Coordinates of C-alpha atoms in Angstrom, one line a residue:
M1 CA 28.2 7.3 4.1
D2 CA 27.1 9.1 1.0
Q3 CA 24.1 11.1 1.6
A4 CA 21.9 13.5 -0.8
T5 CA 19.3 15.8 0.5
S6 CA 16.4 17.4 -1.7
E7 CA 13.6 19.4 -0.5
F8 CA 11.6 16.5 0.7
V9 CA 13.7 13.6 1.3
T10 CA 17.3 12.1 2.0
I11 CA 19.1 9.2 0.8
E12 CA 21.7 7.9 2.7
E13 CA 23.9 4.7 1.9
D14 CA 25.2 2.6 4.5
G15 CA 26.8 -0.4 3.3
P16 CA 24.5 -2.7 1.4
I17 CA 21.5 -0.9 2.3
A18 CA 19.8 2.8 2.0
L19 CA 18.2 4.9 3.8
L20 CA 15.4 6.8 2.9
G21 CA 14.4 9.7 5.0
L22 CA 11.2 11.7 4.8
N23 CA 12.4 15.4 5.3
R24 CA 9.6 17.6 5.9
P25 CA 9.8 17.9 9.7
A26 CA 7.8 21.4 9.9
K27 CA 4.7 19.5 8.4
R28 CA 5.3 16.6 10.4
N29 CA 6.3 14.9 7.2
A30 CA 2.8 15.4 5.9
I31 CA 2.6 13.9 2.4
S32 CA 1.8 16.2 -0.8
D33 CA 1.9 15.5 -4.6
R34 CA 5.3 16.7 -5.0
F35 CA 6.5 14.8 -1.9
V36 CA 4.9 11.8 -3.3
E37 CA 7.0 12.2 -6.4
A38 CA 10.4 12.8 -4.6
I39 CA 9.7 9.3 -2.9
A40 CA 9.1 7.9 -6.4
D41 CA 12.3 9.2 -7.4
A42 CA 14.1 8.2 -4.2
V43 CA 12.9 4.7 -4.4
A44 CA 13.9 4.6 -8.1
S45 CA 17.4 5.6 -7.3
I46 CA 17.9 3.3 -4.3
E47 CA 16.8 0.0 -5.7
K48 CA 19.7 0.5 -8.9
T49 CA 22.5 -0.2 -6.0
A50 CA 21.0 -1.4 -2.6
K51 CA 20.1 -4.6 -1.6
A52 CA 17.8 -3.5 1.1
A53 CA 16.6 -0.1 2.3
V54 CA 15.0 1.9 5.5
I55 CA 12.5 4.5 5.4
F56 CA 12.2 6.9 8.4
G57 CA 10.9 10.1 9.4
H58 CA 13.2 13.3 10.3
G59 CA 12.0 15.4 13.2
P60 CA 9.6 14.2 15.9
H61 CA 7.2 12.1 13.6
F62 CA 7.5 9.5 10.8
C63 CA 4.3 10.7 8.8
A64 CA 1.3 12.5 9.7
G65 CA -0.4 11.7 6.3
L66 CA -1.8 13.7 3.7
D67 CA -1.2 17.5 3.3
L68 CA -5.0 18.2 3.9
A69 CA -4.4 21.9 2.5
E70 CA -3.4 20.6 -0.7
H71 CA -6.2 17.9 -0.7
S72 CA -9.1 20.2 0.0
E73 CA -8.3 22.2 -3.4
K74 CA -8.4 19.4 -5.7
S75 CA -11.6 18.2 -7.8
P76 CA -13.0 14.8 -7.7
I77 CA -11.3 13.9 -10.7
E78 CA -7.8 15.2 -9.7
G79 CA -8.4 13.1 -6.1
I80 CA -8.6 10.2 -8.3
Y81 CA -5.6 10.6 -10.4
G82 CA -3.8 11.5 -7.2
S83 CA -4.9 8.5 -5.0
R84 CA -3.7 6.4 -8.4
R85 CA -0.4 7.9 -8.2
W86 CA -0.1 7.1 -4.5
H87 CA -1.2 3.4 -5.3
Q88 CA 1.5 3.7 -8.0
V89 CA 4.4 5.0 -6.1
F90 CA 3.7 3.0 -3.0
A91 CA 3.2 -0.5 -4.9
T92 CA 7.0 0.4 -6.2
I93 CA 7.9 -0.2 -2.5
E94 CA 5.8 -3.2 -1.9
R95 CA 6.3 -4.8 -5.0
G96 CA 9.8 -3.9 -5.9
R97 CA 13.1 -5.4 -6.4
I98 CA 14.4 -5.2 -2.6
P99 CA 13.1 -5.6 0.9
W100 CA 11.9 -2.4 2.6
V101 CA 11.8 -1.7 6.8
S102 CA 10.3 1.1 8.1
A103 CA 11.2 2.8 11.4
L104 CA 8.4 4.3 13.1
H105 CA 8.2 6.9 15.7
G106 CA 5.7 9.6 16.7
A107 CA 2.9 10.0 14.4
V108 CA 2.1 7.5 12.1
V109 CA -1.3 8.6 10.9
G110 CA -3.6 8.4 7.8
G111 CA -1.2 8.2 4.6
G112 CA 1.8 7.9 7.0
L113 CA 0.1 4.7 7.9
E114 CA -0.8 3.7 4.6
L115 CA 2.9 4.5 3.6
A116 CA 4.3 2.1 6.3
A117 CA 1.8 -0.4 5.4
S118 CA 3.5 -0.9 1.6
T119 CA 7.0 -1.7 3.5
H120 CA 7.8 -5.5 4.1
I121 CA 8.8 -5.1 7.8
R122 CA 7.6 -2.1 10.5
V123 CA 9.6 -1.3 13.4
A124 CA 8.0 1.1 16.2
D125 CA 9.6 2.8 18.9
A126 CA 7.7 3.2 22.4
S127 CA 6.6 7.0 21.3
A128 CA 4.9 5.8 17.9
F129 CA 1.0 6.2 18.0
F130 CA -1.4 4.8 14.9
A131 CA -4.5 6.5 13.6
L132 CA -6.7 6.6 10.5
P133 CA -8.6 10.1 11.3
E134 CA -10.1 10.2 7.7
G135 CA -13.9 9.8 9.1
Q136 CA -13.3 13.0 11.3
R137 CA -12.1 14.6 8.3
G138 CA -15.0 13.9 6.1
I139 CA -12.6 11.9 3.7
F140 CA -11.9 8.3 2.8
V141 CA -8.4 6.4 2.9
G142 CA -6.9 7.0 -0.6
G143 CA -3.1 5.5 -0.3
G144 CA -3.9 2.1 -0.5
G145 CA -5.1 1.7 3.3
A146 CA -8.2 -0.1 2.3
V147 CA -6.0 -3.1 1.0
R148 CA -3.0 -3.1 3.0
V149 CA -3.8 -1.5 6.4
A150 CA -6.9 -3.5 6.3
R151 CA -5.0 -6.8 5.4
L152 CA -2.7 -6.0 8.4
M153 CA -5.3 -5.4 11.2
G154 CA -8.5 -6.4 9.8
A155 CA -11.2 -4.5 8.4
A156 CA -13.3 -4.3 11.8
R157 CA -10.3 -3.0 13.7
M158 CA -9.9 -0.5 10.6
S159 CA -13.4 0.6 10.8
D160 CA -13.0 1.3 14.3
L161 CA -10.1 3.7 13.9
M162 CA -11.7 5.5 11.0
L163 CA -15.4 5.8 12.7
S164 CA -14.2 6.6 16.3
G165 CA -11.1 8.3 15.9
R166 CA -9.4 6.2 18.2
V167 CA -5.5 6.3 18.7
I168 CA -3.7 3.3 19.3
D169 CA -0.2 3.0 20.6
A170 CA 2.7 1.0 19.7
A171 CA 2.2 -2.0 21.9
T172 CA -1.5 -2.3 20.6
A173 CA -0.3 -1.8 17.0
E174 CA 1.9 -5.0 17.7
R175 CA -1.0 -6.9 19.0
W176 CA -2.9 -5.9 16.0
N177 CA -0.2 -6.8 13.5
V178 CA 0.5 -3.6 12.2
V179 CA 4.2 -3.7 13.1
Q180 CA 6.4 -6.7 14.1
Y181 CA 8.8 -5.2 16.4
V182 CA 8.4 -2.7 19.4
V183 CA 11.6 -1.0 20.6
G184 CA 12.4 1.7 23.2
E185 CA 12.1 5.2 22.3
G186 CA 14.5 6.5 19.7
E187 CA 15.5 3.0 18.8
A188 CA 13.7 2.1 15.8
L189 CA 16.1 3.5 13.2
D190 CA 18.6 1.5 14.5
K191 CA 16.7 -1.8 14.8
A192 CA 15.2 -1.3 11.2
K193 CA 18.8 -0.9 9.9
T194 CA 20.0 -4.2 11.5
I195 CA 17.1 -5.9 9.9
A196 CA 17.7 -4.4 6.7
K197 CA 21.5 -5.4 6.6
A198 CA 20.3 -9.1 7.7
A199 CA 17.8 -9.0 4.4
A200 CA 20.4 -7.6 2.5
G201 CA 22.6 -10.7 3.3
N202 CA 19.8 -13.1 1.7
A203 CA 19.8 -14.5 -1.7
P204 CA 18.4 -11.8 -3.8
L205 CA 16.2 -14.4 -5.5
S206 CA 14.8 -15.7 -2.4
N207 CA 14.2 -12.2 -1.0
Y208 CA 12.3 -11.5 -4.5
A209 CA 10.1 -14.8 -4.1
V210 CA 9.5 -13.4 -0.5
I211 CA 8.4 -10.1 -1.7
H212 CA 6.4 -11.2 -4.9
A213 CA 5.2 -14.6 -4.5
L214 CA 4.2 -14.7 -0.5
P215 CA 1.7 -12.1 -0.8
R216 CA 0.0 -13.1 -4.0
I217 CA -0.3 -16.9 -2.6
Q218 CA -2.3 -15.2 0.1
D219 CA -5.0 -14.1 -2.5
M220 CA -5.0 -17.5 -4.2
S221 CA -7.2 -20.6 -3.2
S222 CA -5.1 -23.2 -0.8
E223 CA -4.7 -25.5 -3.7
D224 CA -3.2 -22.9 -6.1
G225 CA -1.2 -21.2 -3.5
L226 CA 0.6 -24.8 -2.7
F227 CA 1.3 -24.9 -6.3
V228 CA 2.8 -21.9 -6.9
E229 CA 4.8 -22.2 -3.6
S230 CA 6.2 -25.7 -4.9
L231 CA 7.0 -23.7 -8.4
M232 CA 8.9 -21.1 -6.3
A233 CA 10.7 -23.6 -3.8
S234 CA 12.0 -25.4 -6.9
F235 CA 12.9 -22.5 -8.9
T236 CA 15.0 -20.8 -5.8
Q237 CA 16.5 -24.0 -4.4
T238 CA 18.2 -24.8 -7.8
S239 CA 19.9 -21.3 -8.4
P240 CA 23.6 -21.3 -8.5
E241 CA 23.6 -18.8 -5.3
A242 CA 21.4 -21.5 -3.5
K243 CA 23.5 -24.4 -4.4
E244 CA 26.6 -22.7 -2.8
R245 CA 24.6 -21.7 0.2
L246 CA 23.3 -25.1 1.1
Q247 CA 26.9 -26.8 0.2
A248 CA 28.2 -24.2 2.7
F249 CA 25.7 -25.2 5.4
L250 CA 26.5 -29.1 4.9
E251 CA 30.3 -28.3 5.2
K252 CA 29.8 -26.4 8.2
R253 CA 30.8 -23.0 6.9
A254 CA 27.4 -21.3 7.9
G255 CA 26.0 -21.3 11.1
K256 CA 23.1 -23.2 12.5
V257 CA 19.8 -21.5 13.2
A258 CA 19.7 -20.8 16.9
L259 CA 17.8 -18.5 19.4
E260 CA 20.0 -15.8 20.5
K261 CA 20.0 -15.0 24.0
R262 CA 19.1 -11.4 25.2
D263 CA 20.5 -9.6 28.2
G264 CA 19.3 -10.7 31.5
D265 CA 18.4 -14.6 30.0
R266 CA 20.0 -17.4 31.9

């Protein structure tokens, strides 16, 4: 595996996928403006070659959020510019070229939760805890949480976290639709890599449609959404790669969908 390390991030290749590591463990991977730019550069580099990617945190935590020491020195207009830059960078993950999976452990707090919400699939291990302490800090979410996090858990639950200071565990986060998988402590990265490699094996056009069309359809009326669905279905299924994959299935060269048995299943 090839690996590149900078002051803030690591990038590692693992076959068709890339691993983006948040690399500021002494600060619980708290995000500063320079950290945001490092993430932006890493995402741009990864998208050139990888078919899917995983983002994770080095050290005991995924990300404890905004670097408050830096934030406290900003003027209002500088705060707006900073927030909008977070929006731009996180959008390159959410609406980029490839699927992203986040592997979450330890603190997934504030801006860390906003970053995780920009990925397409979230895997939490049993050590992960989630919070939005902005209310207690006298601030408001600024990294896209008012849209992305609220759409995952709902505005009422997000309001609860921000107003009360409540901290939730991984199991609760799964019930609230914040994460899609909960695994044993220390297992999130391996699970995220497995998911990313599965996504990397999909047709790129199908992956792109899922990333870009599906979330936009949620913002449309039912009739508009169904119309766009028809367009995307036709567009993807008539691609050369789709025709080859469908033919492989018809000729029994591709496996059928089946529920995998887990250890202990009878």
